[in-house]
Tab-separated table of C-alpha atoms in Angstrom:
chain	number	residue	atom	x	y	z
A	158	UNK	CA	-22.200	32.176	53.896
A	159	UNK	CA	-24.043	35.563	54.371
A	160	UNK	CA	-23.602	38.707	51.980
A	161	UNK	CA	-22.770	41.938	53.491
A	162	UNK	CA	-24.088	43.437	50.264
A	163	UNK	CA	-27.147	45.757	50.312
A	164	UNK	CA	-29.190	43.740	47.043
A	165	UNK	CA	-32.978	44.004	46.627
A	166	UNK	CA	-34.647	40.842	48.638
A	167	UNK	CA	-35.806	38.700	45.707
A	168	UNK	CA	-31.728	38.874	44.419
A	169	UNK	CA	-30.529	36.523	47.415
A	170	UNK	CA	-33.148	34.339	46.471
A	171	UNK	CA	-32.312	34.406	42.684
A	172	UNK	CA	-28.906	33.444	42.753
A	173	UNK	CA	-28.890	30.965	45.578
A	174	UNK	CA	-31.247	29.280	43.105
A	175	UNK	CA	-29.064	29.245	40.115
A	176	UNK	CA	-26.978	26.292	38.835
A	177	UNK	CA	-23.909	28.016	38.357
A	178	UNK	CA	-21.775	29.406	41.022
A	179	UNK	CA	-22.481	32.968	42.382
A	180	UNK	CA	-20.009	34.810	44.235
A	181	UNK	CA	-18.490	37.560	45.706
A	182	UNK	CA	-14.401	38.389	46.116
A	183	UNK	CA	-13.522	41.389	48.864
A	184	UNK	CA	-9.780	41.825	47.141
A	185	UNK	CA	-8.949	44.114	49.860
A	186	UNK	CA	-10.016	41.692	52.680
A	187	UNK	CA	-8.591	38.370	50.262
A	188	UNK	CA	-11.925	36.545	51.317
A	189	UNK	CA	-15.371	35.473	49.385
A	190	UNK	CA	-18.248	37.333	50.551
A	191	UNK	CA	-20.973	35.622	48.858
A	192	UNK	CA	-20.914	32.137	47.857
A	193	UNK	CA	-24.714	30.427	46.644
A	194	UNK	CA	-25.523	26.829	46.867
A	195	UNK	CA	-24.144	25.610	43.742
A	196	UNK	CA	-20.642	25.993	45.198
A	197	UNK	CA	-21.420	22.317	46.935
A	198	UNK	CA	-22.560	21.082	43.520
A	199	UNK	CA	-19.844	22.204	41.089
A	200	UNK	CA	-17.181	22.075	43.662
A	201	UNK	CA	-18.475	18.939	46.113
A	202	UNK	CA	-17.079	21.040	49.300
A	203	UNK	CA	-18.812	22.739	52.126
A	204	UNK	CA	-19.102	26.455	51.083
A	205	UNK	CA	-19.002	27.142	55.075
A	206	UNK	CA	-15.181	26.250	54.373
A	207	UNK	CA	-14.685	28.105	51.187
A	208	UNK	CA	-12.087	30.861	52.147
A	209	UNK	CA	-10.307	28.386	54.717
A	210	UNK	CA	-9.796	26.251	51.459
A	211	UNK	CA	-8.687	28.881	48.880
A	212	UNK	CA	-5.191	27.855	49.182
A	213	UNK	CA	-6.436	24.559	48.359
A	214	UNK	CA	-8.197	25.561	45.145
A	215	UNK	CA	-5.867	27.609	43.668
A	216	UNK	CA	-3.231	24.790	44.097
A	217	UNK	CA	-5.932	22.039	42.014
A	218	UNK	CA	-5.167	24.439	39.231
A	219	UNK	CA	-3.993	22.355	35.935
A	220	UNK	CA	0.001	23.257	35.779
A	221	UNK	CA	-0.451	24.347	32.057
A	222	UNK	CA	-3.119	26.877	33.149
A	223	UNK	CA	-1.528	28.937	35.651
A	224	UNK	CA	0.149	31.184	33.747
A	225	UNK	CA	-3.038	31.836	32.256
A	226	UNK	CA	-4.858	32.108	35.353
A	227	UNK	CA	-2.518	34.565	37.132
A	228	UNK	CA	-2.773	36.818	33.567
A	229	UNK	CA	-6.635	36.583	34.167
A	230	UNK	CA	-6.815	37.517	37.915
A	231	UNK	CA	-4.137	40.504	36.851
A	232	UNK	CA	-6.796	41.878	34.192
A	233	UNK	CA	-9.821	40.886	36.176
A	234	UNK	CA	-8.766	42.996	39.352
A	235	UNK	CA	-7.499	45.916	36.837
A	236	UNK	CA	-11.358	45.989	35.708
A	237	UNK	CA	-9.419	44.988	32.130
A	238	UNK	CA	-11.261	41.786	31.644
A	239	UNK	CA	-14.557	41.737	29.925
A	240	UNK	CA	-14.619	38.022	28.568
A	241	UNK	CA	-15.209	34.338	29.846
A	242	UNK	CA	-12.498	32.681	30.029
A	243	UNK	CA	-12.041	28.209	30.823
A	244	UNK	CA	-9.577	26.781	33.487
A	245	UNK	CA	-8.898	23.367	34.345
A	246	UNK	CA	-8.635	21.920	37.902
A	247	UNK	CA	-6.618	18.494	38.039
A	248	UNK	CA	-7.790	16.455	41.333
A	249	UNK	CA	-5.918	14.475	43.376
A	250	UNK	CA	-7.354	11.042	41.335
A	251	UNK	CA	-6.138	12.841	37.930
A	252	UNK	CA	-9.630	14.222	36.730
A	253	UNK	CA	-9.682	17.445	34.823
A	254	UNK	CA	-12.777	19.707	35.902
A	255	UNK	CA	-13.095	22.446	32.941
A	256	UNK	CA	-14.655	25.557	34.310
A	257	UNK	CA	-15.988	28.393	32.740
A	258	UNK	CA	-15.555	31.829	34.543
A	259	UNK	CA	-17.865	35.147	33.597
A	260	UNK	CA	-15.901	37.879	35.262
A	261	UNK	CA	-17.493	41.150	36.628
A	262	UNK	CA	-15.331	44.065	38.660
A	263	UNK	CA	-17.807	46.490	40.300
A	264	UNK	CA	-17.424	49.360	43.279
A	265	UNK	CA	-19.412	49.650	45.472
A	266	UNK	CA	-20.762	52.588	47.369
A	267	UNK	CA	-18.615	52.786	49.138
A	268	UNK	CA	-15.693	52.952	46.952
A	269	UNK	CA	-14.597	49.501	47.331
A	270	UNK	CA	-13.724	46.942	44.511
A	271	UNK	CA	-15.410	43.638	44.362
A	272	UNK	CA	-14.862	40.940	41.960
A	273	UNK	CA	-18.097	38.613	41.148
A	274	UNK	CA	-18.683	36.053	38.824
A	275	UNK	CA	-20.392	32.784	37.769
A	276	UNK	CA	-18.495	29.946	37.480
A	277	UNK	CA	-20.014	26.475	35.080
A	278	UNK	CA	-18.943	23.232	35.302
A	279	UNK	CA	-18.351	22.858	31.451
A	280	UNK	CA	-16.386	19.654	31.427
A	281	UNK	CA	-19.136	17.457	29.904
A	282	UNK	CA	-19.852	19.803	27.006
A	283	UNK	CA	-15.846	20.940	26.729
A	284	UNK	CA	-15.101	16.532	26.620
A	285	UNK	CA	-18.102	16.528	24.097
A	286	UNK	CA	-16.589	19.433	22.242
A	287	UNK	CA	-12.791	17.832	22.264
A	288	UNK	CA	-13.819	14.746	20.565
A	289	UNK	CA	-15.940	16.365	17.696
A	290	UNK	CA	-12.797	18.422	17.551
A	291	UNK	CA	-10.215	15.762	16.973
A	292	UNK	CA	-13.006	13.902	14.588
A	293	UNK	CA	-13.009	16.917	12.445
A	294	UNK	CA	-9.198	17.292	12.269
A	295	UNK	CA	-8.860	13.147	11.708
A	296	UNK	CA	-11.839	14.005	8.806
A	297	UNK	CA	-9.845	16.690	7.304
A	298	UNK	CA	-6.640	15.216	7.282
A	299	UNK	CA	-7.926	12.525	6.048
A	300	UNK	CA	-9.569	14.103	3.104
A	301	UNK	CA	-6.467	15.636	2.078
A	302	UNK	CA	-4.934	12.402	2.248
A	303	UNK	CA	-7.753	10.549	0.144
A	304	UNK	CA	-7.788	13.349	-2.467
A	305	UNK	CA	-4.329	12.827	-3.373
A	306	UNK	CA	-4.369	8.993	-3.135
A	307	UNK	CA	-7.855	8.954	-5.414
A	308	UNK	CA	-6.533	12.046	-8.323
A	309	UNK	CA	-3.077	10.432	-8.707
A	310	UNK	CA	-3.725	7.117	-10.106
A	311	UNK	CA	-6.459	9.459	-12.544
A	312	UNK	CA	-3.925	12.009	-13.186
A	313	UNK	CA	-1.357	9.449	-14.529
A	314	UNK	CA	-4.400	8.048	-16.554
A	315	UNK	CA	-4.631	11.328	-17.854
A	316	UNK	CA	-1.128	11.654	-19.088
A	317	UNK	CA	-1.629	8.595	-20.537
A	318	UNK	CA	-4.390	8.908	-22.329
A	319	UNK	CA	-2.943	11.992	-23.744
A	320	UNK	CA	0.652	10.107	-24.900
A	321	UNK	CA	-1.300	7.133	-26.488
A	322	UNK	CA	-3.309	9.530	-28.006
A	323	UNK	CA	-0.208	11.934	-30.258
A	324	UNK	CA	1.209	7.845	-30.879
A	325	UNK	CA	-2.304	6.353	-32.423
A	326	UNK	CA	-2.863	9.521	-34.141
A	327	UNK	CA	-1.795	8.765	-37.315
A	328	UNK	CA	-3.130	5.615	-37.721
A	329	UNK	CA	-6.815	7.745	-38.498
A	330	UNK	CA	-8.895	5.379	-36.263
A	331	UNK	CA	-11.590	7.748	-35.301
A	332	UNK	CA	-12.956	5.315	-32.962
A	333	UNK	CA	-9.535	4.378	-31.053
A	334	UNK	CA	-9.466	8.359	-30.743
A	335	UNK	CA	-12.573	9.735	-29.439
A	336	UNK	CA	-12.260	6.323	-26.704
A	337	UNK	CA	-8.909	8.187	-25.855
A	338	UNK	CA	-10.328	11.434	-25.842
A	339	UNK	CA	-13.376	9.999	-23.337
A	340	UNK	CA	-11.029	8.533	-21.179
A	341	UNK	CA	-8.597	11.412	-20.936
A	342	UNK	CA	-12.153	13.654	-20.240
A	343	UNK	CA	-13.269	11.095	-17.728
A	344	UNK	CA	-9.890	11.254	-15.452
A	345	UNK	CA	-9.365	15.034	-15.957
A	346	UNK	CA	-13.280	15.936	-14.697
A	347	UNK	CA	-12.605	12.887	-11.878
A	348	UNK	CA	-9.761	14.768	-10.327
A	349	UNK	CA	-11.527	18.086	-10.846
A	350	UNK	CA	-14.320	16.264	-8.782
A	351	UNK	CA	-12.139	15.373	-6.198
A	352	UNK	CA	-10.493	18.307	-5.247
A	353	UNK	CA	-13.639	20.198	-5.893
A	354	UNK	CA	-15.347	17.977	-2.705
A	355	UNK	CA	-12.196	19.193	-0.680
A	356	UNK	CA	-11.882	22.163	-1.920
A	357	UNK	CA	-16.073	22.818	-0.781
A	358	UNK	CA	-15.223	22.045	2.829
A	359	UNK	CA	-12.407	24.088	2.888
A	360	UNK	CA	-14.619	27.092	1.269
A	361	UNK	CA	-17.363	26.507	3.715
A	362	UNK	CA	-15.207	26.831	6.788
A	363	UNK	CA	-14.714	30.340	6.129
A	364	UNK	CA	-18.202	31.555	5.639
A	365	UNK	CA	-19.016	30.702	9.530
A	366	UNK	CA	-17.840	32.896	12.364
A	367	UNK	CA	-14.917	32.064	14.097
A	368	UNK	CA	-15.301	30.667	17.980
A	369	UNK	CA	-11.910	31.365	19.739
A	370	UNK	CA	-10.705	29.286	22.080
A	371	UNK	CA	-7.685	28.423	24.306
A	372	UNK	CA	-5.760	25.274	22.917
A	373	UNK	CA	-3.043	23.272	22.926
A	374	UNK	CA	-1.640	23.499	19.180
A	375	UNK	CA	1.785	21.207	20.338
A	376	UNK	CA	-1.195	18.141	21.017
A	377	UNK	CA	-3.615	18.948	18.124
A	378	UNK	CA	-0.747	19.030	15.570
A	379	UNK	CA	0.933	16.087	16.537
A	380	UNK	CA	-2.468	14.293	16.250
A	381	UNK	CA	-2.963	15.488	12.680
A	382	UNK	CA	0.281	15.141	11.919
A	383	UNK	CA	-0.213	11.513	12.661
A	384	UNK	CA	-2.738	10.879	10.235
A	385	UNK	CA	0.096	11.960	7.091
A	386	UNK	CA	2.794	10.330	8.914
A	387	UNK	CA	0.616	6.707	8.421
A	388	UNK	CA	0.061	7.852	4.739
A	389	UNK	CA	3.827	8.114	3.676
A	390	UNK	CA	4.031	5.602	1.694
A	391	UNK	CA	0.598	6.422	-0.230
A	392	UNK	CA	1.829	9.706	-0.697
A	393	UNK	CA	5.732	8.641	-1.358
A	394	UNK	CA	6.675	11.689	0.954
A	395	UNK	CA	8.248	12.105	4.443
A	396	UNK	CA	6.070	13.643	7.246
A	397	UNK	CA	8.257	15.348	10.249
A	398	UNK	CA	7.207	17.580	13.304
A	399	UNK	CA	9.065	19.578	16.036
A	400	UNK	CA	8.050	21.591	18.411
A	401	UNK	CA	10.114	23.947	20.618
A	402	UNK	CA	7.782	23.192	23.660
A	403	UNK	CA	6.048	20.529	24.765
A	404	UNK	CA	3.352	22.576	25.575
A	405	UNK	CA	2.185	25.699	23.609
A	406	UNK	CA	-0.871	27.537	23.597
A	407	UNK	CA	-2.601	29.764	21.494
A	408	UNK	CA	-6.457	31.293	21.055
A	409	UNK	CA	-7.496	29.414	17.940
A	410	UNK	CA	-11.189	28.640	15.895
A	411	UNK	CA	-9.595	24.854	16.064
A	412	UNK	CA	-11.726	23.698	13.034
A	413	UNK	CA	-10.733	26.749	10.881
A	414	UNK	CA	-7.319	26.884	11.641
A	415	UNK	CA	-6.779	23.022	11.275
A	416	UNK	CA	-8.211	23.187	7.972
A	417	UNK	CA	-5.795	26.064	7.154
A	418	UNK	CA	-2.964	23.773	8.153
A	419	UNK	CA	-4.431	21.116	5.914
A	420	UNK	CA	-4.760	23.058	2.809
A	421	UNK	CA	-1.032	24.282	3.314
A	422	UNK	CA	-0.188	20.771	3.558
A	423	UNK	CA	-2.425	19.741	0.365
A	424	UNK	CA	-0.333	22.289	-1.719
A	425	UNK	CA	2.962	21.195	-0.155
A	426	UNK	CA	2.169	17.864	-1.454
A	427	UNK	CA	1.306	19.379	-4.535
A	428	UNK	CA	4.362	20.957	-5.204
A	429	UNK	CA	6.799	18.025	-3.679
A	430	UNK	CA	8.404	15.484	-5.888
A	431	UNK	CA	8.182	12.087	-4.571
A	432	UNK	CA	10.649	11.046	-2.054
A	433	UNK	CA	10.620	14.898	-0.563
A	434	UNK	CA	10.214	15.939	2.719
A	435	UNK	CA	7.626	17.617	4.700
A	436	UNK	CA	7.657	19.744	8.151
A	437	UNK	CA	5.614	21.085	10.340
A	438	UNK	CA	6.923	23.239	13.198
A	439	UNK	CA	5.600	24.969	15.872
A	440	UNK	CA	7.777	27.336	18.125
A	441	UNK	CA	6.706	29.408	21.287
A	442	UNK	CA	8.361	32.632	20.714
A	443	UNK	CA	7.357	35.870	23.659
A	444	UNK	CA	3.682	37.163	22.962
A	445	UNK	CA	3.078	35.065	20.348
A	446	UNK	CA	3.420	31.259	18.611
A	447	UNK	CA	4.640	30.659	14.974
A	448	UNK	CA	3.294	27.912	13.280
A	449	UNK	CA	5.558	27.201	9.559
A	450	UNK	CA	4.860	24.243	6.957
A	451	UNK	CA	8.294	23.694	4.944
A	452	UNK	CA	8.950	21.568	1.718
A	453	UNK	CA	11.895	20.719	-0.233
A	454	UNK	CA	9.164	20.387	-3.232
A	455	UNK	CA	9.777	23.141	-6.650
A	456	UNK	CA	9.119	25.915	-5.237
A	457	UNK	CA	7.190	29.157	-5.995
A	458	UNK	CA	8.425	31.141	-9.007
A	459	UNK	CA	10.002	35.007	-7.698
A	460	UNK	CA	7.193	36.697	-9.558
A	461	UNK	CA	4.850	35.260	-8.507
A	462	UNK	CA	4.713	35.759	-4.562
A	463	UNK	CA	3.605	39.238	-4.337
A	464	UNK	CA	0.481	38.025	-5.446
A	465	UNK	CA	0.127	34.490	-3.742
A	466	UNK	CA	-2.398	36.076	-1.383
A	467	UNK	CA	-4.893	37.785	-3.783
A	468	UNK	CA	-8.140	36.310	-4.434
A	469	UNK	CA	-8.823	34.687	-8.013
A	470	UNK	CA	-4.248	35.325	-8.242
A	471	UNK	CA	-3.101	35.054	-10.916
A	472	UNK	CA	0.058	32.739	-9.216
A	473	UNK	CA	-2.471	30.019	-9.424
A	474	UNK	CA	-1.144	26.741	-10.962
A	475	UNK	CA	-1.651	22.828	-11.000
A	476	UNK	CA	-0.120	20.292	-8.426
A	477	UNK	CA	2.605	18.161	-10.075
A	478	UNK	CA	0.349	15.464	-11.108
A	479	UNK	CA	-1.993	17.952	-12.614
A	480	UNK	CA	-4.136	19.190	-9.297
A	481	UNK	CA	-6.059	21.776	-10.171
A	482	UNK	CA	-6.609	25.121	-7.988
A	483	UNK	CA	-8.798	27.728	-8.071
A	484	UNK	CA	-6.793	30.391	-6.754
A	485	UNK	CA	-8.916	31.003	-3.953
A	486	UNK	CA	-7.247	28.525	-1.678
A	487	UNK	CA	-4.553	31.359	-0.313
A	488	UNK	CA	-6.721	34.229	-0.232
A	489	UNK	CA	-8.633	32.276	2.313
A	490	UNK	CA	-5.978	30.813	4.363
A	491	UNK	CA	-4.591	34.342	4.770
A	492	UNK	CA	-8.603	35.761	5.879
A	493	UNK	CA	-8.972	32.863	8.577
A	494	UNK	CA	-5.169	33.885	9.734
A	495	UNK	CA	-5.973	37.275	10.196
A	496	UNK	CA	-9.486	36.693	11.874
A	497	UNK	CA	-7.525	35.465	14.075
A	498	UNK	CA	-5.568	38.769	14.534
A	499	UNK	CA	-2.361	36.659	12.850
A	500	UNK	CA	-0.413	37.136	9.789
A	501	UNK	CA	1.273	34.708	7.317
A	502	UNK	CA	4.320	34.915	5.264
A	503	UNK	CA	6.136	32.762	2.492
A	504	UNK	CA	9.150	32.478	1.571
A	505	UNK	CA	10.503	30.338	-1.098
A	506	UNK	CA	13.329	29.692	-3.526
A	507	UNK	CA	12.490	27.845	-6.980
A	508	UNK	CA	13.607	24.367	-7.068
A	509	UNK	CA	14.713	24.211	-3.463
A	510	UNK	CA	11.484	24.476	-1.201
A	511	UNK	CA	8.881	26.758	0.384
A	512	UNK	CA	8.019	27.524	4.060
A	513	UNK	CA	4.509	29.379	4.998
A	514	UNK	CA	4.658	31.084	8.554
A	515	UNK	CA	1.695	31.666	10.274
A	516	UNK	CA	2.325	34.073	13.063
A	517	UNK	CA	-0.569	34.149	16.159
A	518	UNK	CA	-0.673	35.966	19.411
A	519	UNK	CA	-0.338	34.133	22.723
A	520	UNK	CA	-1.589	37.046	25.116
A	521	UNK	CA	-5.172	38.091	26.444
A	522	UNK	CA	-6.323	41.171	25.061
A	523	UNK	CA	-5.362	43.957	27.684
């Protein structure tokens, strides 16, 4: 396909070199201009056919990312877009293509908007990406999980230690004491160990800048979700999720934010009694997606709310079985939230339960 365009003579040769694709969209004439070589590549069609098979393209858009796509082209011809942004074609054999779209909106001398861009086949890399993801959320959940199954058993060792200890204390066996003494030592630094190891990845995820990018929090949920729901019985409580969609996206750091929803989960264990319930919700509401973690557990005393969100607050306090915390756990959560342009509430009653709602926007910035 030839370019009407009036580019220096090395330029032509330049892009019809490049591995991505190069082109050129006449929105007043609804046809591609300029289309380079790559087009065959990425796409594995004639670009001689390109605009006959437009229609065609735009209909091998994935379902769930048409919405997005017609938001996009909206911006993008509005000369309102200035970021990438990732679509998915579905083919007719059920392979998703992920493509990655850099979006420029020029005029010409004419006075005449064009719309150019390179477009990379990113599925390898976004498939790569995907499965590191859902390892990381599996390893996180998992350490939560672990951390409370390892410090319980020492926690009640603790207690123990601690009973036998005011019982055997007036029999003046210095020996039976300071063994008592070691072992209630040994158990409280072993749980201080453990949730010190969590509590490190946790800290680290904050320090590193976030990458934002377009998920699915409905799928990545219920897959983390499925990791507590197999630990029930380990952590004698119930595990439940809704959603009010079964699709719902949001622009998320997916490692940050997944470790947010894991240390909201760690302190809702914390603060359940056994036997109590669990929930995770998420709800698509218009321009934005709430994500809430509820328990039935004790409950966060009046006072000390205002505060829950300071760094080094003073509502710090230990689990049930004795967890520590280090008051910094909150703080952080709400930083990541609001990197992420979100906010995050509580609201709880003592004795009866606590929900956290995290409140993210849906919409491309306009």
């Amino acid at each position: 396909m030839t370019s009407s365009l009036d580019l220096p003579e090395f330029y032509p040769q330049v892009l019809e070199n490049l591995r991505q694709v190069f082109f050129v969209y006449d929105p007043a004439q609804q046809r591609v201009e300029t289309v380079n070589a790559a087009y065959e590549q990425v796409m594995r069609r004639p670009r001689a056919q390109l605009n006959d098979e437009l229609p065609h393209l735009v209909a091998l858009l994935h379902p769930n990312d048409r919405a997005y796509a017609a938001r996009c082209w909206q911006l993008w011809n509005a000369g309102r877009l200035n970021e990438q942004f990732e679509l998915r074609l579905l083919h007719p054999d059920g392979a998703e293509q992920w493509l990655c779209v850099d979006p420029y909106h020029t005029v010409d001398a004419r006075g005449q908007v064009l719309l150019s861009g390179l477009i990379t086949d990113i599925t390898a890399s976004k498939e790569y990406i995907n499965n590191a993801n859902k390892f990381n959320a599996k390893k996180n959940a998992t350490l939560e999980i672990l951390s409370h199954d390892l410090a319980g058993p020492f926690a009640m060792l603790q207690q123990l230690a601690g009973y036998i200890e005011e019982r055997v204390e007036p029999l003046h066996d210095e020996t039976l004491i300071e063994l008592l003494r070691v072992m209630h030592d040994t158990c409280r630094d072993s749980v201080n160990l453990i949730r010190d190891f969590v509590d490190n990845e946790f800290l680290e995820s904050a320090n590193v800048e976030l990458k934002l990018e377009r998920y699915d929090l409905v799928e990545r949920l219920r897959l983390m979700m499925e990791e507590y729901k197999r630990s029930e019985e380990q952590l004698a409580k119930r595990f439940h999720y809704e959603a009010s969609h079964p699709v719902i996206y949001a622009e998320v750091d997916e490692n940050k934010f997944m470790q947010v929803m894991n240390n909201l989960l760690s302190n809702a264990i914390k603060f359940t009694r056994e036997g109590g319930n669990i929930w995770v919700r998420v709800a698509q509401e218009p321009g934005y997606v709430l994500v809430s973690v509820t328990d039935d557990g004790v409950g966060i005393p009046q006072g000390m709310q205002p505060v829950l969100f300071e760094r080094f607050t003073k509502a710090r306090r230990p689990g049930l079985r004795g967890e520590k915390s280090t008051g910094l756990g909150m703080s952080i959560i709400k930083t990541i939230v609001e990197l992420h342009q979100g906010t995050i509430q509580v609201q709880s009653v003592e004795n009866q339960g606590s929900t956290f709602t995290i409140r993210l926007p849906d919409q491309l910035k306009s």
